[in-house]
C-alpha cells in the first residue's frame, strides 16, 4: 500500500484520484533558452524531474503514469538534439532501473520501437524483464510514439486478422480496437497534463483520451514540481466527469453503488 500520509496532503479522497495520468512533458527547450543555455540543458533538467514525478505518482497510489518522452514528429528535430534525447533516455533507464525496482514500479513502453537504436531497445527489454515481477505503479513511457501511427498499426493488424479469418468484421468493436493499440490492457487516461502552457495534444493518445480530463500547467517541464503535480490532481478531483450524461444522472450513478460513473465508460 502507498503511504496514506502523502495522499492526505493532496486533500483529495482516494476515490477521486485518477487511475491513469498521462503527461506531455513540454517546454524543456524554452526553459533552457530563458536561462541563456542550449536546448539540451533543458532536456537534462527535464530528465531529473521525471525521477521525482514517478516517485510521487507511486506514493499517491496512481496506477498508471504515461510519460510522453519522444514523439514520431520529434525525429524531425536537428540530429544532435535527437542524439542527446536518446542518450538521456538510455542514461535514465540505466541509472534508475534499480531504484524503480526498489519502488516496486512496473515498466512499459509504447511507440514504434523499431526506429530506436539496438542498444536502447536492449535496455528497454532488460528493464521490462527486471521490473516484471513488480506490482506497483505502471510507468508507461511513450518513445517514438504517435497516436495516428499507433491507430494505423492497429488497423493493419486487425485487417490481417480479418483476412486470415481469425476475426470476423462483425467482431470489430471499440473494445477490440483498444486491444490492438500499444496501450492494450491499460485503463484510458483519466487525466492528461501538458506543461509549458501549450494548448494542444500533439498526436498523443488520440483514441485513449476520448474522455480524459485535461490540465494545462503554466510551467515548463523542468519546473513541474511535486507541488505543481498536486495542483493538477486537486483540479482533477474537482471536475465532474459526465461521459455525455446530465449532472443529475451522474449524481444518481454515483449514489448507486452498483453503477459507478466509471462503469459508464465505453472502453
Ligand atoms: C519537451 O520539450 C521534450 C521533447 C519534446 C522531447 P521541448 O523540447 O519540446 O521544449 P520546447 O517546447 O521547445 O520548449
Ligand atoms: C510533444 O511536444 C512531444 C513530447 C512532449 C515528447 P512537442 O514540443 O514535440 O510538441 P509541438 O511540436 O510543440 O506540438
Ligand atoms: Mg515542445
CSV table of C-alpha atoms and ligand atoms in Angstrom, one decimal:
chain,number,residue,atom,x,y,z
A,1,UNK,CA,0.0,0.0,0.0
A,2,UNK,CA,1.3,3.5,-0.8
A,3,UNK,CA,1.8,5.7,2.3
A,4,UNK,CA,-1.6,7.4,3.0
A,5,UNK,CA,0.0,10.5,4.5
A,6,UNK,CA,1.0,11.8,1.1
A,7,UNK,CA,-2.4,11.2,-0.3
A,8,UNK,CA,-3.9,13.1,2.7
A,9,UNK,CA,-1.6,16.0,1.9
A,10,UNK,CA,-3.3,16.2,-1.5
A,11,UNK,CA,-6.6,16.9,0.1
A,12,UNK,CA,-8.3,14.6,-2.4
A,13,UNK,CA,-10.2,11.4,-1.3
A,14,UNK,CA,-8.7,8.3,-2.7
A,15,UNK,CA,-11.8,7.7,-4.8
A,16,UNK,CA,-11.2,10.9,-6.6
A,17,UNK,CA,-7.6,10.1,-7.6
A,18,UNK,CA,-7.1,9.4,-11.3
A,19,UNK,CA,-6.2,5.8,-12.0
A,20,UNK,CA,-4.1,6.8,-15.1
A,21,UNK,CA,-2.3,10.1,-15.5
A,22,UNK,CA,-0.7,10.8,-18.9
A,23,UNK,CA,1.8,13.7,-19.2
A,24,UNK,CA,3.0,15.7,-22.2
A,25,UNK,CA,6.4,16.8,-20.8
A,26,UNK,CA,6.8,20.0,-22.8
A,27,UNK,CA,8.9,23.2,-22.5
A,28,UNK,CA,12.5,21.9,-21.9
A,29,UNK,CA,13.9,24.0,-24.8
A,30,UNK,CA,12.2,27.2,-23.7
A,31,UNK,CA,13.2,26.6,-20.1
A,32,UNK,CA,16.9,26.4,-21.2
A,33,UNK,CA,16.6,29.4,-23.5
A,34,UNK,CA,15.1,31.5,-20.7
A,35,UNK,CA,18.4,30.8,-18.9
A,36,UNK,CA,20.6,31.5,-21.9
A,37,UNK,CA,21.6,27.9,-22.2
A,38,UNK,CA,21.3,25.4,-25.1
A,39,UNK,CA,18.1,23.4,-25.5
A,40,UNK,CA,19.8,20.2,-24.4
A,41,UNK,CA,20.4,21.7,-21.0
A,42,UNK,CA,16.6,21.8,-20.6
A,43,UNK,CA,16.3,18.1,-21.6
A,44,UNK,CA,18.9,17.2,-18.9
A,45,UNK,CA,16.9,19.0,-16.2
A,46,UNK,CA,13.7,17.6,-17.6
A,47,UNK,CA,15.1,14.1,-17.1
A,48,UNK,CA,15.9,14.9,-13.5
A,49,UNK,CA,12.3,16.0,-12.9
A,50,UNK,CA,11.0,12.6,-14.2
A,51,UNK,CA,12.6,10.9,-11.2
A,52,UNK,CA,10.6,13.0,-8.7
A,53,UNK,CA,7.3,12.7,-10.6
A,54,UNK,CA,7.5,9.0,-10.9
A,55,UNK,CA,8.2,8.5,-7.2
A,56,UNK,CA,5.3,10.9,-6.3
A,57,UNK,CA,2.8,9.1,-8.6
A,58,UNK,CA,3.7,5.8,-6.9
A,59,UNK,CA,3.4,7.3,-3.4
A,60,UNK,CA,-0.1,8.7,-4.2
A,61,UNK,CA,-1.3,5.3,-5.4
A,62,UNK,CA,-1.8,6.3,-9.0
A,63,UNK,CA,-1.9,3.1,-11.0
A,64,UNK,CA,-0.5,4.2,-14.4
A,65,UNK,CA,1.7,7.1,-15.3
A,66,UNK,CA,2.3,7.6,-19.0
A,67,UNK,CA,5.1,9.9,-20.0
A,68,UNK,CA,5.4,11.3,-23.5
A,69,UNK,CA,9.2,11.3,-23.9
A,70,UNK,CA,9.7,11.5,-27.7
A,71,UNK,CA,7.1,11.8,-30.5
A,72,UNK,CA,7.1,10.5,-34.0
A,73,UNK,CA,7.4,14.1,-35.1
A,74,UNK,CA,10.4,14.7,-32.8
A,75,UNK,CA,12.5,12.6,-35.2
A,76,UNK,CA,12.4,15.7,-37.4
A,77,UNK,CA,14.4,17.8,-34.9
A,78,UNK,CA,18.1,18.5,-35.5
A,79,UNK,CA,20.2,15.3,-35.4
A,80,UNK,CA,22.3,16.4,-32.5
A,81,UNK,CA,19.2,17.2,-30.3
A,82,UNK,CA,17.7,13.8,-31.2
A,83,UNK,CA,21.0,12.2,-30.2
A,84,UNK,CA,21.1,13.9,-26.9
A,85,UNK,CA,17.5,12.9,-26.1
A,86,UNK,CA,18.2,9.3,-27.0
A,87,UNK,CA,21.3,9.4,-24.8
A,88,UNK,CA,19.4,10.8,-21.9
A,89,UNK,CA,16.7,8.1,-22.2
A,90,UNK,CA,19.4,5.4,-22.1
A,91,UNK,CA,21.1,7.2,-19.2
A,92,UNK,CA,17.9,7.5,-17.2
A,93,UNK,CA,17.0,3.8,-17.6
A,94,UNK,CA,20.4,2.6,-16.8
A,95,UNK,CA,20.7,4.8,-13.8
A,96,UNK,CA,17.2,4.4,-12.4
A,97,UNK,CA,16.1,0.9,-13.0
A,98,UNK,CA,17.3,-0.4,-9.7
A,99,UNK,CA,15.6,2.4,-7.9
A,100,UNK,CA,12.4,1.8,-9.9
A,101,UNK,CA,12.7,-1.8,-8.8
A,102,UNK,CA,13.0,-0.8,-5.2
A,103,UNK,CA,9.9,1.3,-5.6
A,104,UNK,CA,8.0,-1.7,-7.0
A,105,UNK,CA,7.4,0.1,-10.3
A,106,UNK,CA,6.4,-1.9,-13.4
A,107,UNK,CA,7.6,-0.8,-16.8
A,108,UNK,CA,6.0,-0.5,-20.3
A,109,UNK,CA,6.9,1.3,-23.5
A,110,UNK,CA,4.6,2.4,-26.3
A,111,UNK,CA,5.5,3.6,-29.7
A,112,UNK,CA,7.4,2.4,-32.8
A,113,UNK,CA,10.5,0.9,-31.1
A,114,UNK,CA,11.9,-0.3,-34.5
A,115,UNK,CA,13.3,3.2,-35.0
A,116,UNK,CA,15.3,3.1,-31.8
A,117,UNK,CA,19.0,2.0,-31.6
A,118,UNK,CA,19.6,-1.7,-30.8
A,119,UNK,CA,21.3,-0.7,-27.6
A,120,UNK,CA,18.2,1.3,-26.4
A,121,UNK,CA,15.9,-1.5,-27.4
A,122,UNK,CA,18.0,-3.9,-25.5
A,123,UNK,CA,18.0,-1.7,-22.4
A,124,UNK,CA,14.2,-1.4,-22.6
A,125,UNK,CA,13.8,-5.2,-22.8
A,126,UNK,CA,16.2,-5.7,-19.9
A,127,UNK,CA,14.4,-3.1,-17.8
A,128,UNK,CA,11.0,-4.6,-18.5
A,129,UNK,CA,12.4,-8.0,-17.5
A,130,UNK,CA,13.9,-6.6,-14.3
A,131,UNK,CA,10.7,-5.0,-13.2
A,132,UNK,CA,8.4,-7.7,-14.5
A,133,UNK,CA,7.5,-9.2,-11.1
A,134,UNK,CA,6.6,-5.8,-9.6
A,135,UNK,CA,3.0,-4.8,-8.7
A,136,UNK,CA,3.1,-1.1,-8.1
A,137,UNK,CA,2.9,1.9,-10.4
A,138,UNK,CA,2.9,1.1,-14.1
A,139,UNK,CA,5.4,3.5,-15.7
A,140,UNK,CA,4.5,3.6,-19.3
A,141,UNK,CA,6.9,5.6,-21.5
A,142,UNK,CA,5.9,6.8,-24.9
A,143,UNK,CA,9.0,6.8,-27.1
A,144,UNK,CA,8.9,7.3,-30.9
A,145,UNK,CA,5.2,7.5,-30.3
A,146,UNK,CA,2.5,9.0,-32.5
A,147,UNK,CA,-1.2,8.2,-32.0
A,148,UNK,CA,-2.0,8.3,-35.7
A,149,UNK,CA,0.7,5.8,-36.4
A,150,UNK,CA,-0.4,3.6,-33.4
A,151,UNK,CA,-4.0,3.6,-34.7
A,152,UNK,CA,-2.8,2.8,-38.3
A,153,UNK,CA,-0.7,-0.1,-37.0
A,154,UNK,CA,-3.7,-1.4,-35.1
A,155,UNK,CA,-5.9,-1.1,-38.2
A,156,UNK,CA,-3.3,-3.1,-40.2
A,157,UNK,CA,-3.2,-5.8,-37.6
A,158,UNK,CA,-7.0,-6.1,-37.4
A,159,UNK,CA,-7.2,-6.2,-41.2
A,160,UNK,CA,-4.7,-9.1,-41.2
A,161,UNK,CA,-6.7,-11.0,-38.6
A,162,UNK,CA,-9.9,-10.5,-40.7
A,163,UNK,CA,-8.1,-11.6,-43.9
A,164,UNK,CA,-6.8,-14.7,-42.1
A,165,UNK,CA,-10.4,-15.5,-40.9
A,166,UNK,CA,-9.4,-15.2,-37.2
A,167,UNK,CA,-11.7,-12.2,-36.6
A,168,UNK,CA,-15.0,-11.5,-38.4
A,169,UNK,CA,-15.9,-8.0,-39.5
A,170,UNK,CA,-18.8,-8.1,-37.0
A,171,UNK,CA,-16.5,-8.7,-34.1
A,172,UNK,CA,-14.7,-5.3,-34.6
A,173,UNK,CA,-15.9,-3.0,-31.8
A,174,UNK,CA,-14.4,-0.3,-29.7
A,175,UNK,CA,-13.0,-2.8,-27.2
A,176,UNK,CA,-11.4,-4.8,-29.9
A,177,UNK,CA,-9.7,-1.7,-31.4
A,178,UNK,CA,-8.4,-0.8,-27.9
A,179,UNK,CA,-6.9,-4.2,-27.5
A,180,UNK,CA,-4.8,-3.8,-30.7
A,181,UNK,CA,-3.4,-0.4,-29.5
A,182,UNK,CA,0.0,-0.2,-27.8
A,183,UNK,CA,-1.8,0.6,-24.6
A,184,UNK,CA,-3.8,-2.7,-24.6
A,185,UNK,CA,-4.7,-3.7,-21.1
A,186,UNK,CA,-4.2,-0.3,-19.6
A,187,UNK,CA,-7.1,1.9,-18.5
A,188,UNK,CA,-7.7,5.0,-20.5
A,189,UNK,CA,-6.0,8.1,-19.0
A,190,UNK,CA,-8.3,9.9,-16.6
A,191,UNK,CA,-6.1,13.0,-16.6
A,192,UNK,CA,-3.8,14.3,-19.3
A,193,UNK,CA,-1.4,17.0,-18.1
A,194,UNK,CA,0.6,19.2,-20.5
A,195,UNK,CA,3.2,21.5,-19.2
A,196,UNK,CA,4.6,24.7,-20.9
A,197,UNK,CA,1.2,26.4,-21.5
A,198,UNK,CA,0.7,25.0,-25.0
A,199,UNK,CA,-2.9,24.0,-25.6
A,200,UNK,CA,-2.6,21.1,-27.9
A,201,UNK,CA,-2.4,17.3,-27.9
A,202,UNK,CA,0.5,16.9,-30.4
A,203,UNK,CA,-0.5,13.4,-31.6
A,204,UNK,CA,-0.7,11.9,-28.1
A,205,UNK,CA,-3.2,9.1,-27.1
A,206,UNK,CA,-5.9,10.3,-29.5
A,207,UNK,CA,-8.1,7.3,-29.1
A,208,UNK,CA,-7.5,6.7,-25.4
A,209,UNK,CA,-8.1,10.4,-24.3
A,210,UNK,CA,-11.6,10.5,-25.7
A,211,UNK,CA,-13.0,11.2,-22.2
A,212,UNK,CA,-9.8,12.3,-20.4
A,213,UNK,CA,-9.8,15.5,-18.3
A,214,UNK,CA,-7.1,17.9,-19.5
A,215,UNK,CA,-4.9,20.1,-17.3
A,216,UNK,CA,-2.6,22.6,-18.8
A,217,UNK,CA,0.2,23.6,-16.4
A,218,UNK,CA,1.6,27.1,-17.0
A,219,UNK,CA,5.2,26.0,-16.1
A,220,UNK,CA,7.9,24.4,-18.3
A,221,UNK,CA,8.5,20.7,-17.6
A,222,UNK,CA,11.8,21.2,-15.6
A,223,UNK,CA,9.7,23.4,-13.2
A,224,UNK,CA,6.9,20.8,-12.8
A,225,UNK,CA,7.5,20.0,-9.2
A,226,UNK,CA,5.6,17.7,-6.8
A,227,UNK,CA,3.5,20.8,-5.8
A,228,UNK,CA,2.6,21.5,-9.4
A,229,UNK,CA,1.6,17.9,-9.8
A,230,UNK,CA,-0.5,18.1,-6.7
A,231,UNK,CA,-2.3,21.1,-8.1
A,232,UNK,CA,-3.2,19.1,-11.2
A,233,UNK,CA,-4.5,16.2,-9.2
A,234,UNK,CA,-6.5,18.5,-7.0
A,235,UNK,CA,-8.1,20.2,-10.1
A,236,UNK,CA,-9.0,16.8,-11.4
A,237,UNK,CA,-10.7,16.0,-8.1
A,238,UNK,CA,-13.0,19.0,-8.5
A,239,UNK,CA,-14.1,18.1,-12.1
A,240,UNK,CA,-17.4,16.5,-12.8
A,241,UNK,CA,-17.0,13.7,-15.4
A,242,UNK,CA,-20.3,13.3,-17.2
A,243,UNK,CA,-19.5,11.0,-20.1
A,244,UNK,CA,-22.3,12.5,-22.1
A,245,UNK,CA,-24.9,12.4,-19.4
A,246,UNK,CA,-26.5,15.1,-17.3
A,247,UNK,CA,-25.3,16.2,-13.9
A,248,UNK,CA,-28.4,14.6,-12.3
A,249,UNK,CA,-27.6,11.2,-13.9
A,250,UNK,CA,-24.0,11.4,-12.7
A,251,UNK,CA,-25.2,12.1,-9.1
A,252,UNK,CA,-27.6,9.2,-9.4
A,253,UNK,CA,-25.0,6.8,-10.8
A,254,UNK,CA,-22.5,7.8,-8.0
A,255,UNK,CA,-25.1,7.2,-5.3
A,256,UNK,CA,-26.0,3.8,-6.8
A,257,UNK,CA,-23.1,1.6,-5.6
A,258,UNK,CA,-23.9,-0.9,-8.4
A,259,UNK,CA,-23.3,1.6,-11.3
A,260,UNK,CA,-20.3,3.8,-10.9
A,261,UNK,CA,-19.6,6.5,-13.4
A,262,UNK,CA,-16.5,4.6,-14.3
A,263,UNK,CA,-18.7,1.7,-15.4
A,264,UNK,CA,-20.4,4.0,-18.0
A,265,UNK,CA,-17.1,4.4,-19.9
A,266,UNK,CA,-17.1,2.8,-23.3
A,267,UNK,CA,-13.6,1.3,-23.3
B,1,LIG,C1,9.8,18.6,-24.5
B,1,LIG,O1,10.4,19.9,-24.5
B,1,LIG,C2,10.7,17.5,-24.8
B,1,LIG,C3,10.5,16.8,-26.0
B,1,LIG,C4,9.6,17.1,-26.9
B,1,LIG,C5,11.5,15.7,-26.4
B,1,LIG,P1,10.7,20.6,-25.9
B,1,LIG,O2,12.0,20.2,-26.4
B,1,LIG,O3,9.6,20.4,-26.8
B,1,LIG,O4,10.8,22.1,-25.4
B,1,LIG,P2,10.1,23.4,-26.1
B,1,LIG,O5,8.7,23.1,-26.3
B,1,LIG,O6,10.8,23.5,-27.5
B,1,LIG,O7,10.4,24.5,-25.2
B,2,LIG,C1,5.2,16.9,-27.7
B,2,LIG,O1,5.9,18.1,-27.5
B,2,LIG,C2,6.0,15.7,-27.6
B,2,LIG,C3,6.7,15.4,-26.3
B,2,LIG,C4,6.5,16.1,-25.2
B,2,LIG,C5,7.5,14.3,-26.3
B,2,LIG,P1,6.4,18.9,-28.8
B,2,LIG,O2,7.2,20.1,-28.3
B,2,LIG,O3,7.1,18.0,-29.8
B,2,LIG,O4,5.1,19.3,-29.5
B,2,LIG,P2,4.8,20.5,-30.5
B,2,LIG,O5,5.7,20.3,-31.7
B,2,LIG,O6,5.0,21.8,-29.9
B,2,LIG,O7,3.3,20.3,-30.8
B,3,LIG,MG1,7.8,21.5,-27.2
